[in-house]
Short mmCIF file of C-alpha atoms in Angstrom, two decimals:
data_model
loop_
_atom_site.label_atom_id
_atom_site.label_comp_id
_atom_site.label_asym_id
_atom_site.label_seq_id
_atom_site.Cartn_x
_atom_site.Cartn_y
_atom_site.Cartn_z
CA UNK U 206 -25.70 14.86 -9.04
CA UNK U 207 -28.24 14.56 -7.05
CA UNK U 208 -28.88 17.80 -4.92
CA UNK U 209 -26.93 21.07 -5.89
CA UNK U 210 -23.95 22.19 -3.38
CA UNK U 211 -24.38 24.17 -0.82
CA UNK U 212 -22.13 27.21 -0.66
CA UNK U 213 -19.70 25.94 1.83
CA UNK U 214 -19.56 22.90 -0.15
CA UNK U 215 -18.93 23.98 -3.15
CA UNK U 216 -15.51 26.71 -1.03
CA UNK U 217 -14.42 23.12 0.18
CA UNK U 218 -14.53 21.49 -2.81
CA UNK U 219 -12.82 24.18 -4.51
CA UNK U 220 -9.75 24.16 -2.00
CA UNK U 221 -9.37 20.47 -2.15
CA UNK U 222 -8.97 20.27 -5.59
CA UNK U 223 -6.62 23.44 -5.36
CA UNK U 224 -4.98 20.93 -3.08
CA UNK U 225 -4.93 17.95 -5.22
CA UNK U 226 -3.61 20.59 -8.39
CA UNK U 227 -0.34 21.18 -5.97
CA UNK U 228 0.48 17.50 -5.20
CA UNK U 229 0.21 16.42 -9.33
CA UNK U 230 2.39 19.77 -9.88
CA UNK U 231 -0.27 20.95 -12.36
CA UNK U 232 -3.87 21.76 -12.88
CA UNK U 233 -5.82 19.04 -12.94
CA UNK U 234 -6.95 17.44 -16.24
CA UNK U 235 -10.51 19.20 -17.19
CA UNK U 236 -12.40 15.58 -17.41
CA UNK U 237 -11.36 14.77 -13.95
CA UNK U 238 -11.97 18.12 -12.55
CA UNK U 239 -15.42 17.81 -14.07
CA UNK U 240 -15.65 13.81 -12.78
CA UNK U 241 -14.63 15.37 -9.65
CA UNK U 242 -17.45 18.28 -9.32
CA UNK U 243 -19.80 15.83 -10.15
CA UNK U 244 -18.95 13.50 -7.22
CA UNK U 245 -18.08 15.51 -4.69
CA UNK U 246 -16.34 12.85 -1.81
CA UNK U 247 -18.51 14.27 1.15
CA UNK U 248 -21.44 11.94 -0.23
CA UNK U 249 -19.54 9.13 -0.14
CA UNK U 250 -18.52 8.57 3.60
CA UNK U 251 -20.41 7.02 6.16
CA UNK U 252 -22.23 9.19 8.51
CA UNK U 253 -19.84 7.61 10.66
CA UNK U 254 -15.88 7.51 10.24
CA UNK U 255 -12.61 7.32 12.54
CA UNK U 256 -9.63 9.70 12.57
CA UNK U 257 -6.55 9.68 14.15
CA UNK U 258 -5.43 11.89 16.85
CA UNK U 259 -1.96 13.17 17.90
CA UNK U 260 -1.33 9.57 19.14
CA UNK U 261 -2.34 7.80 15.99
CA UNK U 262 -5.16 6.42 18.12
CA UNK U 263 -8.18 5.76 15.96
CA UNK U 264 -11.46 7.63 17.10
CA UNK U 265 -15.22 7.78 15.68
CA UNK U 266 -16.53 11.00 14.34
CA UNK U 267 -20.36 10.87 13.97
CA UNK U 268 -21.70 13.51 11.50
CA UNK U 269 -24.73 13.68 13.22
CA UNK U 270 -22.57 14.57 16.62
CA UNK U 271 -19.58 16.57 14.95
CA UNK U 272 -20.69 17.49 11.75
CA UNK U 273 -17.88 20.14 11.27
CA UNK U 274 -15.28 17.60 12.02
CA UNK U 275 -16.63 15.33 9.94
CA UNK U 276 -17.52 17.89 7.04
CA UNK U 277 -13.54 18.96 7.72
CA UNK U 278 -11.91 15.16 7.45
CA UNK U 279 -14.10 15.27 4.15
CA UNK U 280 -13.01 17.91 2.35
CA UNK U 281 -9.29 17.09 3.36
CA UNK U 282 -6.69 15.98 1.12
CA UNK U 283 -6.15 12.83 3.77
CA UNK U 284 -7.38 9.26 3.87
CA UNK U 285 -10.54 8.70 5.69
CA UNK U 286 -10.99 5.45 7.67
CA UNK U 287 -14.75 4.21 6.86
CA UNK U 288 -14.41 0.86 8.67
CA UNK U 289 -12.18 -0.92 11.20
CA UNK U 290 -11.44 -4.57 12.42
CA UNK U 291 -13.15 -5.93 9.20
CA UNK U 292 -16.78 -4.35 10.19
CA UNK U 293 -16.21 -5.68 14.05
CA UNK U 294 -15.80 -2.96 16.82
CA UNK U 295 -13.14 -4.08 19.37
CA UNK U 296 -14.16 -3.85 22.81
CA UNK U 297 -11.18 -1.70 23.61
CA UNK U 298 -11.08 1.56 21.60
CA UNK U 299 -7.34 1.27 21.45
CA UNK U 300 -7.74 -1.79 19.88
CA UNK U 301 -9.37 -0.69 16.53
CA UNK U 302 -7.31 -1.04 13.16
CA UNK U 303 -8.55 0.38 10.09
CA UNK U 304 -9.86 -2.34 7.68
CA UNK U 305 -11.38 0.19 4.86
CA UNK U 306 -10.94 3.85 4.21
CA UNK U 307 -11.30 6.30 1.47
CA UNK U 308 -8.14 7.40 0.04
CA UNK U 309 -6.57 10.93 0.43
CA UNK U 310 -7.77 12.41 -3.33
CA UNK U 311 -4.29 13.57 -4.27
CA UNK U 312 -3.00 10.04 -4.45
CA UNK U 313 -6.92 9.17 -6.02
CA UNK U 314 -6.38 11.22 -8.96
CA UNK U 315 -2.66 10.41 -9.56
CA UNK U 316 -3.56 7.12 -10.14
CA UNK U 317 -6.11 8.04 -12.25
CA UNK U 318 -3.71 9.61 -14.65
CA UNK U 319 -1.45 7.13 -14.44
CA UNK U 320 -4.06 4.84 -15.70
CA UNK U 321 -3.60 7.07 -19.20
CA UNK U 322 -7.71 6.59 -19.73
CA UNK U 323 -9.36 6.87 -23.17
CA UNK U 324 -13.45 6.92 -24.01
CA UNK U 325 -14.04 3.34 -24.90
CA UNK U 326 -11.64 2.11 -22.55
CA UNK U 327 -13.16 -0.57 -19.64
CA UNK U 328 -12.17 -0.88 -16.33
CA UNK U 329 -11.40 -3.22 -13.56
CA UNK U 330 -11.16 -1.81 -10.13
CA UNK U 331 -10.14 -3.88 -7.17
CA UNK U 332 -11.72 -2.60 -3.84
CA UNK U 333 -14.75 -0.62 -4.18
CA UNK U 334 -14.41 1.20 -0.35
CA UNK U 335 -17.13 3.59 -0.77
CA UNK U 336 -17.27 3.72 -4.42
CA UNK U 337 -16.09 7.21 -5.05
CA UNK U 338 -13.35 5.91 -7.40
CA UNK U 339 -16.06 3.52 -9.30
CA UNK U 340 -17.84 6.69 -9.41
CA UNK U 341 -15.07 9.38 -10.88
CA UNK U 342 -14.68 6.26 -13.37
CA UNK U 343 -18.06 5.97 -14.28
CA UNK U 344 -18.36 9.77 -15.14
CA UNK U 345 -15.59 9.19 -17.70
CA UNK U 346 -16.04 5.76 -19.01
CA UNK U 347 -19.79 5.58 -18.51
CA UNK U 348 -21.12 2.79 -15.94
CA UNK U 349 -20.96 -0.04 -18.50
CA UNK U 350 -17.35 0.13 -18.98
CA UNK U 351 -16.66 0.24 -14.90
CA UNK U 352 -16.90 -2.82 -12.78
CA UNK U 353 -15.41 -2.68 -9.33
CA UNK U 354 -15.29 -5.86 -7.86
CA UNK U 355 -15.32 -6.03 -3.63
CA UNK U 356 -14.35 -9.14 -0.86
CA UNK U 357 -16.42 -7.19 1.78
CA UNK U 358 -20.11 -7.67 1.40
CA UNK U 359 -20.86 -4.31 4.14
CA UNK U 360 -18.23 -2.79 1.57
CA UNK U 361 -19.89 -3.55 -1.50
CA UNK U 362 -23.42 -2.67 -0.34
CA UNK U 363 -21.47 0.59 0.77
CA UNK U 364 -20.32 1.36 -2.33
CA UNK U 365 -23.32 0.07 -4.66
CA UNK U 366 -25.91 2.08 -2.41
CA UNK U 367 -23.26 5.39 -2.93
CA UNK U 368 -22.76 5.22 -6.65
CA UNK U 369 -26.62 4.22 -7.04
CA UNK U 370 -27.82 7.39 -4.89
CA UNK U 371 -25.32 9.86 -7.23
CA UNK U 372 -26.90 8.25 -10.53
CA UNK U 373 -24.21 5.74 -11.29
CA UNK U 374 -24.75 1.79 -11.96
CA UNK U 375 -21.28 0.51 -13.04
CA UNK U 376 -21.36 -3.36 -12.09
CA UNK U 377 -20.34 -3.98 -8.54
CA UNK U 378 -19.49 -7.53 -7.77
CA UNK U 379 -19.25 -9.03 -4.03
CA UNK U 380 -15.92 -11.56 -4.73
CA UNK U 381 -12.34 -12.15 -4.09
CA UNK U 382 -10.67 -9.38 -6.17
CA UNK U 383 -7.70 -11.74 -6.19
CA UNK U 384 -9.58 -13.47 -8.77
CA UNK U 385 -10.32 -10.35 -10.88
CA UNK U 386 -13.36 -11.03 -12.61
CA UNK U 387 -13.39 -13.45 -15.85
CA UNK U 388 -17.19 -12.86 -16.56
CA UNK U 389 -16.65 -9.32 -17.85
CA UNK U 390 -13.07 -9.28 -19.47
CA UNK U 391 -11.20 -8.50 -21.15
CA UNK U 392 -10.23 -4.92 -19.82
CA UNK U 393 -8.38 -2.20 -21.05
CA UNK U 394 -7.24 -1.03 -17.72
CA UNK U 395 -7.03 -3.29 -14.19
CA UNK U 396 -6.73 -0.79 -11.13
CA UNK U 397 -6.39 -1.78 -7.11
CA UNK U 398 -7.14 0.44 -4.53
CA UNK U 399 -5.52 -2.25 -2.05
CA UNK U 400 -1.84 -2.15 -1.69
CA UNK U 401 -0.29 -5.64 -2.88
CA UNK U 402 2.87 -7.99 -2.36
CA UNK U 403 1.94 -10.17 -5.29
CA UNK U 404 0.32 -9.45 -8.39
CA UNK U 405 -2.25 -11.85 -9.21
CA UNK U 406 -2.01 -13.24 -12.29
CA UNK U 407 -5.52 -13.51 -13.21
CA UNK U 408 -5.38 -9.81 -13.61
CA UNK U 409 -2.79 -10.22 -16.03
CA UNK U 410 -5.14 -12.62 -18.13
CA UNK U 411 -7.93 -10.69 -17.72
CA UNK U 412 -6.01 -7.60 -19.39
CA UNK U 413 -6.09 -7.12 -23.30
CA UNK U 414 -2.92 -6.66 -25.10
CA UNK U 415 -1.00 -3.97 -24.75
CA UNK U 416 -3.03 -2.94 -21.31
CA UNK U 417 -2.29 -2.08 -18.18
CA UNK U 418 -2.13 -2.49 -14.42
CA UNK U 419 -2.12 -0.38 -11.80
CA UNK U 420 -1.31 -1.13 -8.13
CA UNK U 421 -0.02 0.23 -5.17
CA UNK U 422 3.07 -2.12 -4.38
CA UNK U 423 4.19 -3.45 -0.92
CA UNK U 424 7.05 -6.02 0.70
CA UNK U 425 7.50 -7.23 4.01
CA UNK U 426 10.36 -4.58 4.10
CA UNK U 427 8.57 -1.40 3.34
CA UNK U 428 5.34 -0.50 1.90
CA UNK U 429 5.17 2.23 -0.87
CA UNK U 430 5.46 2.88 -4.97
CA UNK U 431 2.23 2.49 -7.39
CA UNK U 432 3.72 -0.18 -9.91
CA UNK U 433 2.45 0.30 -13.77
CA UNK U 434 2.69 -2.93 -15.81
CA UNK U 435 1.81 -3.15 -19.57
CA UNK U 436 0.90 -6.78 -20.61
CA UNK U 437 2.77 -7.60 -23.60
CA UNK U 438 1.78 -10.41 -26.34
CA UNK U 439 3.61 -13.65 -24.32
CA UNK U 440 1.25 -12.84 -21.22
CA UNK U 441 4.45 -11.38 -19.61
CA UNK U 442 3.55 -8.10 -17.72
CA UNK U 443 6.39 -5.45 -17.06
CA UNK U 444 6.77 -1.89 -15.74
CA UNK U 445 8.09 0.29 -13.29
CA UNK U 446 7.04 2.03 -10.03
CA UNK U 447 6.20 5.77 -8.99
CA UNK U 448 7.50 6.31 -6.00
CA UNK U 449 5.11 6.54 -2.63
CA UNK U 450 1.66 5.43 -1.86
CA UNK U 451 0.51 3.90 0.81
CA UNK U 452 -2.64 1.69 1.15
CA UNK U 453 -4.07 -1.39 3.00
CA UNK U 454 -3.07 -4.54 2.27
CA UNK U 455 -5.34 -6.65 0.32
CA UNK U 456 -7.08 -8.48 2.37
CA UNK U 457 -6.28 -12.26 0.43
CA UNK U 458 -2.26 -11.37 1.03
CA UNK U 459 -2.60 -10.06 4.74
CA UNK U 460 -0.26 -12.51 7.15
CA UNK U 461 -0.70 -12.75 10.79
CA UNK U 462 3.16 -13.44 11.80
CA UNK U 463 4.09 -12.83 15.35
CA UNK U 464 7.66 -12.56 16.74
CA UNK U 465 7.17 -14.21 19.80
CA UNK U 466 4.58 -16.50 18.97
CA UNK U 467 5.47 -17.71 15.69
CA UNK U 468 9.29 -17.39 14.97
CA UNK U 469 11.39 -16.76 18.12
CA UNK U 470 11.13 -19.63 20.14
CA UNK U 471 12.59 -20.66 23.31
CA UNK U 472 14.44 -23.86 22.39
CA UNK U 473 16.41 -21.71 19.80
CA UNK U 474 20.20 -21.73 19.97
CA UNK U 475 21.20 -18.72 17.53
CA UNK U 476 24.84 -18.55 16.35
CA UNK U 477 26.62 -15.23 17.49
CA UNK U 478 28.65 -12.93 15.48
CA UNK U 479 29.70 -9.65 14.88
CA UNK U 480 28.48 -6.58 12.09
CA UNK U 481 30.05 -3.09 11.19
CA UNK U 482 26.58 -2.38 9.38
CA UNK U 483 24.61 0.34 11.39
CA UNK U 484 20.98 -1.61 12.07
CA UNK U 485 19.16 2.09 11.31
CA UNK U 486 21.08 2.31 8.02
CA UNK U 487 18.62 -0.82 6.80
CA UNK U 488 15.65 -0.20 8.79
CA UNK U 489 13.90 3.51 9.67
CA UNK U 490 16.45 4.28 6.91
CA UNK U 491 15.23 6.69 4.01
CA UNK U 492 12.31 5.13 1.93
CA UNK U 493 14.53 5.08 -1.29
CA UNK U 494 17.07 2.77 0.83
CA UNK U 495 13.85 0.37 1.91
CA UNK U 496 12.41 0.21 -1.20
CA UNK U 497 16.06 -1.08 -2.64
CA UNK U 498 16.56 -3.31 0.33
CA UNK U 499 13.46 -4.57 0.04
CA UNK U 500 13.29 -5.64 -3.52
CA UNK U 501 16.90 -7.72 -3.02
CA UNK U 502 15.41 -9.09 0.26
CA UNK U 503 12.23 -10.73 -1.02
CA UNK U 504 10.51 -12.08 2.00
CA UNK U 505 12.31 -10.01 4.83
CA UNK U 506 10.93 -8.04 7.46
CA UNK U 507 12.20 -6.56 10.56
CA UNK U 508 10.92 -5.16 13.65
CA UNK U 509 12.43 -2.85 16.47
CA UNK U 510 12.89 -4.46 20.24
CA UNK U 511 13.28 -1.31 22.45
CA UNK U 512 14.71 -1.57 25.98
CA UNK U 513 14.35 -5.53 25.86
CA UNK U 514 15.12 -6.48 28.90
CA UNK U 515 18.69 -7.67 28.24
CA UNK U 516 21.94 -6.84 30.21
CA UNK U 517 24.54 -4.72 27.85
CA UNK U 518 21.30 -4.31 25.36
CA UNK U 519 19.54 -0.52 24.50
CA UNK U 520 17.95 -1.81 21.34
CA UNK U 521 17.37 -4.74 19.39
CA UNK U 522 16.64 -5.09 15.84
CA UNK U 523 14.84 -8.45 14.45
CA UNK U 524 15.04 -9.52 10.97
CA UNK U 525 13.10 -12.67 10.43
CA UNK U 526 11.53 -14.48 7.26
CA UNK U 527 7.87 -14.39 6.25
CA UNK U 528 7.87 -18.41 7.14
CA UNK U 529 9.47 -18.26 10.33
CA UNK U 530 11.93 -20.32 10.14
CA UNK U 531 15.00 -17.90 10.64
CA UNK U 532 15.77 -14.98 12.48
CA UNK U 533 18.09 -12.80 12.89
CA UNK U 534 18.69 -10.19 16.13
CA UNK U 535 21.11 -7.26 15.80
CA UNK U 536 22.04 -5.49 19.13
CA UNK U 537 23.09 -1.80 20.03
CA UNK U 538 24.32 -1.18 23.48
CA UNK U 539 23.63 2.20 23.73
CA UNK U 540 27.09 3.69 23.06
CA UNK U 541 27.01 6.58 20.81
CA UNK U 542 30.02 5.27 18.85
CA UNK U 543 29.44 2.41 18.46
CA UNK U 544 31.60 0.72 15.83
CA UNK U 545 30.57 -3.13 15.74
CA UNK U 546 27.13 -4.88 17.05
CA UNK U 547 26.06 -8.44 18.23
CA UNK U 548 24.46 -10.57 15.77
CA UNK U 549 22.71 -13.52 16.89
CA UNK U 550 20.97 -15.88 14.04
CA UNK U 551 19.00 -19.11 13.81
CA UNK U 552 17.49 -21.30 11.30
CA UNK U 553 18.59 -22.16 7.73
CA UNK U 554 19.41 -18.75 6.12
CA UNK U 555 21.84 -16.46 7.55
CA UNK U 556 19.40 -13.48 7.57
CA UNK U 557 21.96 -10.71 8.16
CA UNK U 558 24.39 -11.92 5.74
CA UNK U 559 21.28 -11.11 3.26
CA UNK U 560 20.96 -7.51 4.88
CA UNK U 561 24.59 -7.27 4.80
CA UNK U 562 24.78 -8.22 1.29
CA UNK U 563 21.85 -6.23 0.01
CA UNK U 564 22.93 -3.02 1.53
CA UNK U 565 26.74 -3.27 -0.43
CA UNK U 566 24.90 -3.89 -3.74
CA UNK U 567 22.73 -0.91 -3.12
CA UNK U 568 25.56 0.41 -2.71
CA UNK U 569 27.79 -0.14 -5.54
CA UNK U 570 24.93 0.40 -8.04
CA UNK U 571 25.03 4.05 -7.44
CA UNK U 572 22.40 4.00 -4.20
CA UNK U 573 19.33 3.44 -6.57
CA UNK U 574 15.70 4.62 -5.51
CA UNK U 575 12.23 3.67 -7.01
CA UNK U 576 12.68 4.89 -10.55
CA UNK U 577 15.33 2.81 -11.58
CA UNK U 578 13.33 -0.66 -10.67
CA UNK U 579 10.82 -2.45 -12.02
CA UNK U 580 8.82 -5.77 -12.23
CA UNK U 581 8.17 -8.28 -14.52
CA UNK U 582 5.18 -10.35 -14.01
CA UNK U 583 4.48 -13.74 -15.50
CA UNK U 584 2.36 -16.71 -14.87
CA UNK U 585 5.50 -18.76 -12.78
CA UNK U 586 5.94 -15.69 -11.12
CA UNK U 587 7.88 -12.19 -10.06
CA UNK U 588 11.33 -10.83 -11.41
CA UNK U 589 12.50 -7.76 -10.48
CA UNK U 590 15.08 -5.59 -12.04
CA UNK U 591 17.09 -2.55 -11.87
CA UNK U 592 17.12 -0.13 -14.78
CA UNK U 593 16.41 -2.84 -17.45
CA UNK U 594 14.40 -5.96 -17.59
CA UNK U 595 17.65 -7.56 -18.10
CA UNK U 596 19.33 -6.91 -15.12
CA UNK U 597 17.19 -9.20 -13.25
CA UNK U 598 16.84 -11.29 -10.31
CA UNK U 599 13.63 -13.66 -9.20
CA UNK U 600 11.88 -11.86 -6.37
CA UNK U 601 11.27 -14.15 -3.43
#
């Protein structure tokens, strides 16, 4: 530490890790509560930071214009958004995406158990945001057995100038954390603050035997579920998921597909057909339905069409590929019992058929949520499973 708390500072701190006790269902472990009151999160933000409002719309909060507000956001068990638009201010406020944020501390310190740490133990941390992870790390492992490795070069002068002003010098690298980093491993423990839709295998490599991986998981259906894989002795990785998280997307997997521009086209001639399957029962469904739907899907992902300007049509659901080359449109007409819908599809697959299909073997196998999957990870790629590595199928 580098200055003692103030009062108030030390009341916040104190209720957010009250906080963070209720979401883990029990007290925090006394190392990390220790880690924690040694790094307090307040002096690790930016003096500036953007929170959403009522409409979701991303504003700045300057400390040195609201300093409650932002002393509030700090000392709240939320995410804080530290950059947007990749360091570039859109010209139009309503514009601005978040690019980098610091994660709510509940979900910071779940993962940190989940990574089962031991003294000894070194550490791999994909996306260094502002370095308060690197540093809670650092207080346990000691600095040489952290590195935190970071694609943003802002980012990871961010987080080295954070962790260097609260005494801490783990390594912090500037490079694609796609790549992990082969000049310090192998690691005990691999850990990515980025949600994924692949796990690279170079972090799989990089991991000694019997290791693990931690990483907030994500598909083109539904993002959500912190996936834990121990690497085994054939370089295979396998484990399961803990149900909801929610994090960017690393940066390396991000894909800029756009219905209108890149897969519906006007020269299409779609087949039409008919469905008894309820569009909301797939999508906006309950998270334990996505996740499912999502895993047998592979590369689907859908996107609502309200009012879209088509006679006889209320809403439209679009189900398309992550290539673009088929779609598939499902249409309400706004009755309230409404008993079959219009399907139109085009291009190779038969898209709905795939929903269709999906949603009966979620179905028959008992309705299955997030516990009962998991993932096995090898260097010619993904297989998932439900309830044992046996009942597999490759994930596309």
């Amino acid at each position: 530490m580098t200055t003692q708390l103030s009062t108030d500072e030390q009341a916040a701190m104190r209720g957010l890790l009250q906080t963070v006790s209720r979401f883990l269902g029990h007290e925090m472990a006394l190392e990390w509560r220790k880690a924690a009151e040694a790094t307090p999160r307040h002096r690790f933000l930016p003096d500036r930071i953007w929170l959403s409002g009522d409409d979701d719309q991303l504003t700045p909060c300057d400390r040195d214009h609201e300093p409650d507000r932002w002393f509030a956001a700090a000392h709240t068990d939320k995410p804080v958004v530290t950059q947007i638009n990749d360091g570039q201010e859109p010209e139009n406020p309503s514009d601005a995406l978040p690019s980098s944020s610091a994660s709510a501390p509940s979900i910071v310190f779940k993962m940190l158990e989940l990574l089962d740490l031991a003294p000894g133990m070194r550490v791999l941390e994909i996306g260094s945001g502002t370095g308060f992870n690197a540093a809670l790390l650092s207080h346990r492992l000691g600095d040489t057995n952290v590195t935190t490795i970071e694609i943003d070069p802002a980012v990871a002068e961010l987080a080295r100038s954070n962790l260097n002003a609260n005494g801490y010098v783990p390594s912090v690298v500037h490079g694609d954390g796609s790549l992990g980093w082969g000049a310090e491993a192998p690691y005990d423990r691999v850990v990515a603050t980025c949600s994924i839709k692949r796990i690279p295998y170079a972090w799989i490599s990089q991991t000694r035997l019997g290791g693990a991986v931690l990483a907030p998981w994500e598909n083109p259906w539904i993002c959500g579920g912190l996936l834990r894989l121990t690497v085994g002795e054939d370089g295979t990785a396998t484990g399961r998921y803990t149900p909801d998280s929610a994090f960017m997307l690393m940066r390396t997997q991000r894909l800029d597909l756009r219905l209108f521009r890149d897969v519906v086209m006007d020269d299409h001639i779609p087949t039409e057909s008919t469905s008894t399957l309820d569009p909301w029962a797939v999508a906006d469904s309950e998270f334990e339905t996505q996740f499912a739907l999502g895993h047998r899907l592979g590369d689907l992902w859908y996107a609502w069409h309200h009012a879209p300007d088509v006679d006889g049509v209320e809403t439209r659901l679009w189900v398309a590929t992550t290539d673009g080359s088929s779609w598939a449109a499902v249409d309400w007409d706004g009755a309230e019992s409404t008993e079959r819908y219009t399907v139109w599809q085009h291009g190779p697959r038969r898209l709905w058929n795939e929903v269709e299909a999906a949603h009966q073997w979620w179905l028959d196998h008992d309705r299955p949520g997030p516990d009962r999957f998991g993932l096995t990870v090898t260097s010619k790629g993904h297989t998932a499973w439900l309830d044992h590595p046996a009942n597999a199928w490759p994930l596309r």
